[in-house]
mmCIF file of C-alpha atoms in Angstrom:
data_model
loop_
_atom_site.group_PDB
_atom_site.id
_atom_site.type_symbol
_atom_site.label_atom_id
_atom_site.label_comp_id
_atom_site.label_asym_id
_atom_site.label_seq_id
_atom_site.Cartn_x
_atom_site.Cartn_y
_atom_site.Cartn_z
ATOM 1 C CA UNK A 1 -31.414 -14.653 -2.310
ATOM 2 C CA UNK A 2 -28.983 -15.436 -4.896
ATOM 3 C CA UNK A 3 -27.274 -11.760 -5.547
ATOM 4 C CA UNK A 4 -26.394 -10.189 -8.889
ATOM 5 C CA UNK A 5 -25.575 -12.514 -11.764
ATOM 6 C CA UNK A 6 -24.196 -11.727 -14.674
ATOM 7 C CA UNK A 7 -24.156 -13.464 -18.399
ATOM 8 C CA UNK A 8 -21.813 -14.763 -19.532
ATOM 9 C CA UNK A 9 -18.806 -14.184 -17.845
ATOM 10 C CA UNK A 10 -16.251 -13.775 -20.222
ATOM 11 C CA UNK A 11 -16.960 -13.192 -24.097
ATOM 12 C CA UNK A 12 -14.797 -13.098 -26.933
ATOM 13 C CA UNK A 13 -15.095 -11.085 -30.220
ATOM 14 C CA UNK A 14 -14.169 -10.000 -32.730
ATOM 15 C CA UNK A 15 -13.821 -6.049 -33.713
ATOM 16 C CA UNK A 16 -16.075 -5.198 -35.745
ATOM 17 C CA UNK A 17 -19.506 -7.468 -34.086
ATOM 18 C CA UNK A 18 -22.039 -6.965 -31.408
ATOM 19 C CA UNK A 19 -22.145 -8.200 -28.352
ATOM 20 C CA UNK A 20 -24.805 -8.320 -25.546
ATOM 21 C CA UNK A 21 -24.333 -8.579 -21.344
ATOM 22 C CA UNK A 22 -27.513 -9.820 -19.692
ATOM 23 C CA UNK A 23 -27.867 -8.311 -15.269
ATOM 24 C CA UNK A 24 -30.463 -10.045 -13.202
ATOM 25 C CA UNK A 25 -30.082 -7.651 -10.427
ATOM 26 C CA UNK A 26 -31.334 -8.882 -6.709
ATOM 27 C CA UNK A 27 -35.472 -8.588 -6.967
ATOM 28 C CA UNK A 28 -36.707 -6.284 -5.075
ATOM 29 C CA UNK A 29 -33.574 -4.274 -6.024
ATOM 30 C CA UNK A 30 -35.391 -1.218 -8.083
ATOM 31 C CA UNK A 31 -31.827 1.042 -9.072
ATOM 32 C CA UNK A 32 -29.945 -1.259 -11.877
ATOM 33 C CA UNK A 33 -26.618 0.826 -12.488
ATOM 34 C CA UNK A 34 -23.619 -0.469 -14.840
ATOM 35 C CA UNK A 35 -19.821 0.341 -14.165
ATOM 36 C CA UNK A 36 -16.769 -0.691 -16.801
ATOM 37 C CA UNK A 37 -13.488 -1.011 -15.115
ATOM 38 C CA UNK A 38 -10.909 -1.739 -16.996
ATOM 39 C CA UNK A 39 -7.538 -3.304 -15.849
ATOM 40 C CA UNK A 40 -5.502 -1.909 -12.527
ATOM 41 C CA UNK A 41 -8.370 0.774 -12.434
ATOM 42 C CA UNK A 42 -11.946 1.387 -10.560
ATOM 43 C CA UNK A 43 -15.109 1.157 -11.710
ATOM 44 C CA UNK A 44 -15.788 3.892 -14.042
ATOM 45 C CA UNK A 45 -19.881 4.601 -14.716
ATOM 46 C CA UNK A 46 -21.848 3.933 -17.363
ATOM 47 C CA UNK A 47 -25.455 4.352 -16.693
ATOM 48 C CA UNK A 48 -28.102 3.504 -14.224
ATOM 49 C CA UNK A 49 -32.186 3.355 -14.308
ATOM 50 C CA UNK A 50 -35.336 3.182 -10.713
ATOM 51 C CA UNK A 51 -36.748 0.460 -12.451
ATOM 52 C CA UNK A 52 -37.782 0.816 -16.171
ATOM 53 C CA UNK A 53 -36.008 4.176 -16.220
ATOM 54 C CA UNK A 54 -32.518 5.327 -17.951
ATOM 55 C CA UNK A 55 -32.239 8.088 -15.473
ATOM 56 C CA UNK A 56 -28.124 8.699 -15.805
ATOM 57 C CA UNK A 57 -25.632 8.297 -18.914
ATOM 58 C CA UNK A 58 -22.156 8.859 -18.798
ATOM 59 C CA UNK A 59 -20.343 11.074 -21.257
ATOM 60 C CA UNK A 60 -18.011 7.112 -21.486
ATOM 61 C CA UNK A 61 -21.223 5.708 -23.738
ATOM 62 C CA UNK A 62 -20.920 6.930 -26.943
ATOM 63 C CA UNK A 63 -23.585 5.250 -29.324
ATOM 64 C CA UNK A 64 -22.515 2.041 -30.137
ATOM 65 C CA UNK A 65 -23.577 1.584 -26.112
ATOM 66 C CA UNK A 66 -26.872 0.777 -25.087
ATOM 67 C CA UNK A 67 -29.025 -0.559 -22.331
ATOM 68 C CA UNK A 68 -31.978 -1.563 -21.177
ATOM 69 C CA UNK A 69 -34.203 -2.216 -18.121
ATOM 70 C CA UNK A 70 -37.485 -3.285 -19.677
ATOM 71 C CA UNK A 71 -39.551 -4.184 -16.995
ATOM 72 C CA UNK A 72 -37.628 -2.821 -13.853
ATOM 73 C CA UNK A 73 -36.583 -6.207 -14.282
ATOM 74 C CA UNK A 74 -33.237 -7.479 -15.705
ATOM 75 C CA UNK A 75 -31.002 -5.623 -18.106
ATOM 76 C CA UNK A 76 -28.883 -5.638 -20.415
ATOM 77 C CA UNK A 77 -26.425 -3.689 -21.819
ATOM 78 C CA UNK A 78 -25.066 -3.955 -25.962
ATOM 79 C CA UNK A 79 -22.362 -3.031 -27.301
ATOM 80 C CA UNK A 80 -22.155 -2.545 -31.038
ATOM 81 C CA UNK A 81 -18.915 -2.628 -33.492
ATOM 82 C CA UNK A 82 -17.006 -3.613 -30.619
ATOM 83 C CA UNK A 83 -13.648 -2.142 -30.573
ATOM 84 C CA UNK A 84 -10.312 -3.426 -29.232
ATOM 85 C CA UNK A 85 -10.609 -0.430 -26.764
ATOM 86 C CA UNK A 86 -14.175 -2.051 -25.771
ATOM 87 C CA UNK A 87 -12.587 -5.096 -24.479
ATOM 88 C CA UNK A 88 -12.075 -4.591 -20.092
ATOM 89 C CA UNK A 89 -15.039 -6.139 -17.412
ATOM 90 C CA UNK A 90 -18.121 -4.580 -17.231
ATOM 91 C CA UNK A 91 -20.062 -4.759 -13.697
ATOM 92 C CA UNK A 92 -23.676 -4.161 -13.077
ATOM 93 C CA UNK A 93 -25.082 -3.911 -9.870
ATOM 94 C CA UNK A 94 -28.454 -2.956 -7.868
ATOM 95 C CA UNK A 95 -29.346 -1.156 -4.728
ATOM 96 C CA UNK A 96 -32.683 -0.260 -3.069
ATOM 97 C CA UNK A 97 -33.150 3.298 -2.403
ATOM 98 C CA UNK A 98 -35.972 4.944 -0.566
ATOM 99 C CA UNK A 99 -37.250 8.294 -1.205
ATOM 100 C CA UNK A 100 -34.443 10.094 -0.301
ATOM 101 C CA UNK A 101 -31.992 9.763 -2.945
ATOM 102 C CA UNK A 102 -28.392 8.134 -3.043
ATOM 103 C CA UNK A 103 -27.540 4.718 -4.429
ATOM 104 C CA UNK A 104 -27.671 3.006 -1.412
ATOM 105 C CA UNK A 105 -25.649 -0.782 -0.760
ATOM 106 C CA UNK A 106 -24.285 -1.234 -4.963
ATOM 107 C CA UNK A 107 -24.215 -4.847 -4.503
ATOM 108 C CA UNK A 108 -21.678 -6.209 -7.462
ATOM 109 C CA UNK A 109 -22.193 -8.795 -9.417
ATOM 110 C CA UNK A 110 -19.034 -10.970 -10.327
ATOM 111 C CA UNK A 111 -18.391 -9.089 -14.041
ATOM 112 C CA UNK A 112 -18.433 -9.942 -17.563
ATOM 113 C CA UNK A 113 -15.494 -10.169 -18.795
ATOM 114 C CA UNK A 114 -14.958 -8.214 -23.095
ATOM 115 C CA UNK A 115 -12.030 -9.605 -24.751
ATOM 116 C CA UNK A 116 -11.806 -7.585 -28.904
ATOM 117 C CA UNK A 117 -9.639 -8.834 -30.133
ATOM 118 C CA UNK B 1 -6.609 15.401 -12.221
ATOM 119 C CA UNK B 2 -9.217 12.934 -10.941
ATOM 120 C CA UNK B 3 -11.500 13.320 -8.786
ATOM 121 C CA UNK B 4 -10.198 10.667 -6.573
ATOM 122 C CA UNK B 5 -6.615 9.170 -5.481
ATOM 123 C CA UNK B 6 -5.128 5.971 -5.018
ATOM 124 C CA UNK B 7 -2.303 5.015 -4.545
ATOM 125 C CA UNK B 8 -1.952 1.840 -6.105
ATOM 126 C CA UNK B 9 0.521 -0.466 -4.372
ATOM 127 C CA UNK B 10 0.881 -3.037 -4.649
ATOM 128 C CA UNK B 11 0.925 -2.565 -0.760
ATOM 129 C CA UNK B 12 2.920 -6.125 0.995
ATOM 130 C CA UNK B 13 2.770 -6.583 5.178
ATOM 131 C CA UNK B 14 2.797 -9.251 7.054
ATOM 132 C CA UNK B 15 -0.170 -11.102 9.111
ATOM 133 C CA UNK B 16 -0.516 -9.441 11.748
ATOM 134 C CA UNK B 17 0.153 -6.474 10.596
ATOM 135 C CA UNK B 18 -2.107 -2.283 10.693
ATOM 136 C CA UNK B 19 -2.636 -1.647 7.560
ATOM 137 C CA UNK B 20 -3.319 2.035 6.804
ATOM 138 C CA UNK B 21 -5.338 2.407 3.393
ATOM 139 C CA UNK B 22 -5.881 6.350 1.728
ATOM 140 C CA UNK B 23 -7.791 8.083 -0.634
ATOM 141 C CA UNK B 24 -7.882 12.221 -1.256
ATOM 142 C CA UNK B 25 -10.523 13.887 -3.027
ATOM 143 C CA UNK B 26 -11.070 16.743 -4.727
ATOM 144 C CA UNK B 27 -14.313 17.532 -5.446
ATOM 145 C CA UNK B 28 -16.025 18.337 -2.036
ATOM 146 C CA UNK B 29 -19.235 18.357 -2.455
ATOM 147 C CA UNK B 30 -19.107 13.915 -1.665
ATOM 148 C CA UNK B 31 -21.259 13.302 1.291
ATOM 149 C CA UNK B 32 -21.035 9.758 1.045
ATOM 150 C CA UNK B 33 -17.162 7.765 1.329
ATOM 151 C CA UNK B 34 -17.055 3.807 1.123
ATOM 152 C CA UNK B 35 -14.859 1.003 1.089
ATOM 153 C CA UNK B 36 -14.754 -1.303 -1.485
ATOM 154 C CA UNK B 37 -12.642 -5.013 -1.721
ATOM 155 C CA UNK B 38 -12.699 -7.194 -4.863
ATOM 156 C CA UNK B 39 -10.677 -10.599 -5.196
ATOM 157 C CA UNK B 40 -9.732 -10.917 -8.585
ATOM 158 C CA UNK B 41 -12.045 -11.585 -11.444
ATOM 159 C CA UNK B 42 -15.023 -10.409 -8.655
ATOM 160 C CA UNK B 43 -17.375 -8.120 -8.128
ATOM 161 C CA UNK B 44 -16.901 -5.524 -5.398
ATOM 162 C CA UNK B 45 -18.357 -6.092 -1.651
ATOM 163 C CA UNK B 46 -18.880 -3.226 -0.009
ATOM 164 C CA UNK B 47 -17.146 -3.087 3.914
ATOM 165 C CA UNK B 48 -17.540 -0.209 5.254
ATOM 166 C CA UNK B 49 -19.953 3.229 4.545
ATOM 167 C CA UNK B 50 -19.479 6.812 6.152
ATOM 168 C CA UNK B 51 -21.986 10.048 5.897
ATOM 169 C CA UNK B 52 -20.038 13.296 6.205
ATOM 170 C CA UNK B 53 -16.756 13.117 8.314
ATOM 171 C CA UNK B 54 -15.695 11.152 11.507
ATOM 172 C CA UNK B 55 -14.932 8.134 12.261
ATOM 173 C CA UNK B 56 -16.317 4.445 11.693
ATOM 174 C CA UNK B 57 -15.661 1.079 13.658
ATOM 175 C CA UNK B 58 -16.594 -1.689 12.492
ATOM 176 C CA UNK B 59 -14.602 -5.382 13.352
ATOM 177 C CA UNK B 60 -11.100 -5.108 12.230
ATOM 178 C CA UNK B 61 -12.165 -2.257 10.394
ATOM 179 C CA UNK B 62 -12.460 1.319 10.957
ATOM 180 C CA UNK B 63 -12.885 3.974 8.755
ATOM 181 C CA UNK B 64 -12.155 7.712 9.084
ATOM 182 C CA UNK B 65 -12.929 10.946 6.999
ATOM 183 C CA UNK B 66 -11.842 13.842 6.909
ATOM 184 C CA UNK B 67 -13.636 16.621 4.448
ATOM 185 C CA UNK B 68 -11.442 19.212 6.173
ATOM 186 C CA UNK B 69 -8.108 17.388 4.351
ATOM 187 C CA UNK B 70 -10.263 15.949 1.470
ATOM 188 C CA UNK B 71 -9.114 12.939 2.711
ATOM 189 C CA UNK B 72 -9.773 9.384 3.849
ATOM 190 C CA UNK B 73 -8.427 6.666 5.165
ATOM 191 C CA UNK B 74 -9.553 2.673 6.355
ATOM 192 C CA UNK B 75 -7.286 0.397 8.593
ATOM 193 C CA UNK B 76 -6.921 -2.877 8.999
ATOM 194 C CA UNK B 77 -6.368 -4.378 12.596
ATOM 195 C CA UNK B 78 -4.517 -7.811 13.225
ATOM 196 C CA UNK B 79 -4.084 -8.528 8.673
ATOM 197 C CA UNK B 80 -4.944 -11.663 7.620
ATOM 198 C CA UNK B 81 -3.788 -13.809 4.504
ATOM 199 C CA UNK B 82 -8.066 -13.757 3.188
ATOM 200 C CA UNK B 83 -7.680 -9.395 3.819
ATOM 201 C CA UNK B 84 -5.458 -9.310 0.371
ATOM 202 C CA UNK B 85 -7.507 -7.864 -2.476
ATOM 203 C CA UNK B 86 -8.010 -4.735 -4.116
ATOM 204 C CA UNK B 87 -9.261 -1.723 -1.240
ATOM 205 C CA UNK B 88 -11.759 0.639 -3.798
ATOM 206 C CA UNK B 89 -12.593 4.008 -2.094
ATOM 207 C CA UNK B 90 -15.937 5.723 -3.470
ATOM 208 C CA UNK B 91 -17.615 8.379 -2.874
ATOM 209 C CA UNK B 92 -20.748 10.365 -3.770
ATOM 210 C CA UNK B 93 -21.914 13.492 -3.774
ATOM 211 C CA UNK B 94 -25.544 14.782 -2.559
ATOM 212 C CA UNK B 95 -27.748 14.654 -5.401
ATOM 213 C CA UNK B 96 -25.795 12.780 -7.465
ATOM 214 C CA UNK B 97 -26.659 9.250 -7.382
ATOM 215 C CA UNK B 98 -23.377 7.894 -8.788
ATOM 216 C CA UNK B 99 -20.259 6.604 -7.402
ATOM 217 C CA UNK B 100 -16.963 8.297 -7.876
ATOM 218 C CA UNK B 101 -13.991 5.418 -7.202
ATOM 219 C CA UNK B 102 -10.418 5.151 -7.160
ATOM 220 C CA UNK B 103 -7.506 3.223 -8.891
ATOM 221 C CA UNK B 104 -7.608 0.985 -6.389
ATOM 222 C CA UNK B 105 -4.962 -0.354 -3.735
ATOM 223 C CA UNK B 106 -3.591 -4.187 -4.540
ATOM 224 C CA UNK B 107 -3.557 -5.558 -1.387
ATOM 225 C CA UNK B 108 -1.337 -8.501 -0.464
ATOM 226 C CA UNK B 109 -0.932 -10.188 3.701
ATOM 227 C CA UNK B 110 1.425 -13.182 3.646
ATOM 228 C CA UNK B 111 1.471 -15.438 6.231
#
């Protein structure tokens, strides 16, 4: 078990460019979450998947953001036309949940840090 | 007003001290309460998980939940320099499937 893997770990881009982050969850986990964390703040929920279905998106996720989880395995988070306000740590987490629901125990990756110049 | 309030610190204590970390919340629907530890430039890792009210102990860590006061605590006994990290409280309401985090409290334990 290699844990949750995120790539790239750090991305520096110019305003207006597109960026994509990848998350590989723990293999048997059916839930995958994306959170955003800015300096001095706790993680904020962005979206989550149950297998390949995206079940909820936060209002924080503007139209420039899109997330996918094809085949219920890895996930990608794309940000189009980046803005300086998008600079943050993007955290991916996965969990294994049963029929009773709930988030389960979230296992986080080390995050992908985005710097928009 | 944020749903979850947490003093950002920093909290600086000598090695061996008892540390008390706290969060308050406003949403009475929260039923699941967690504490995560986050080292610098790392992802959060789960320390303690409590359902509804009560106490839970795990080694040097004790989590308490007081739903009547909307107040949760994490106690760390015999604190060590390796405990130096940011501690995040997190909560979840029934049937919502997402955690709401506090801002985190930065703890420094000096030798």
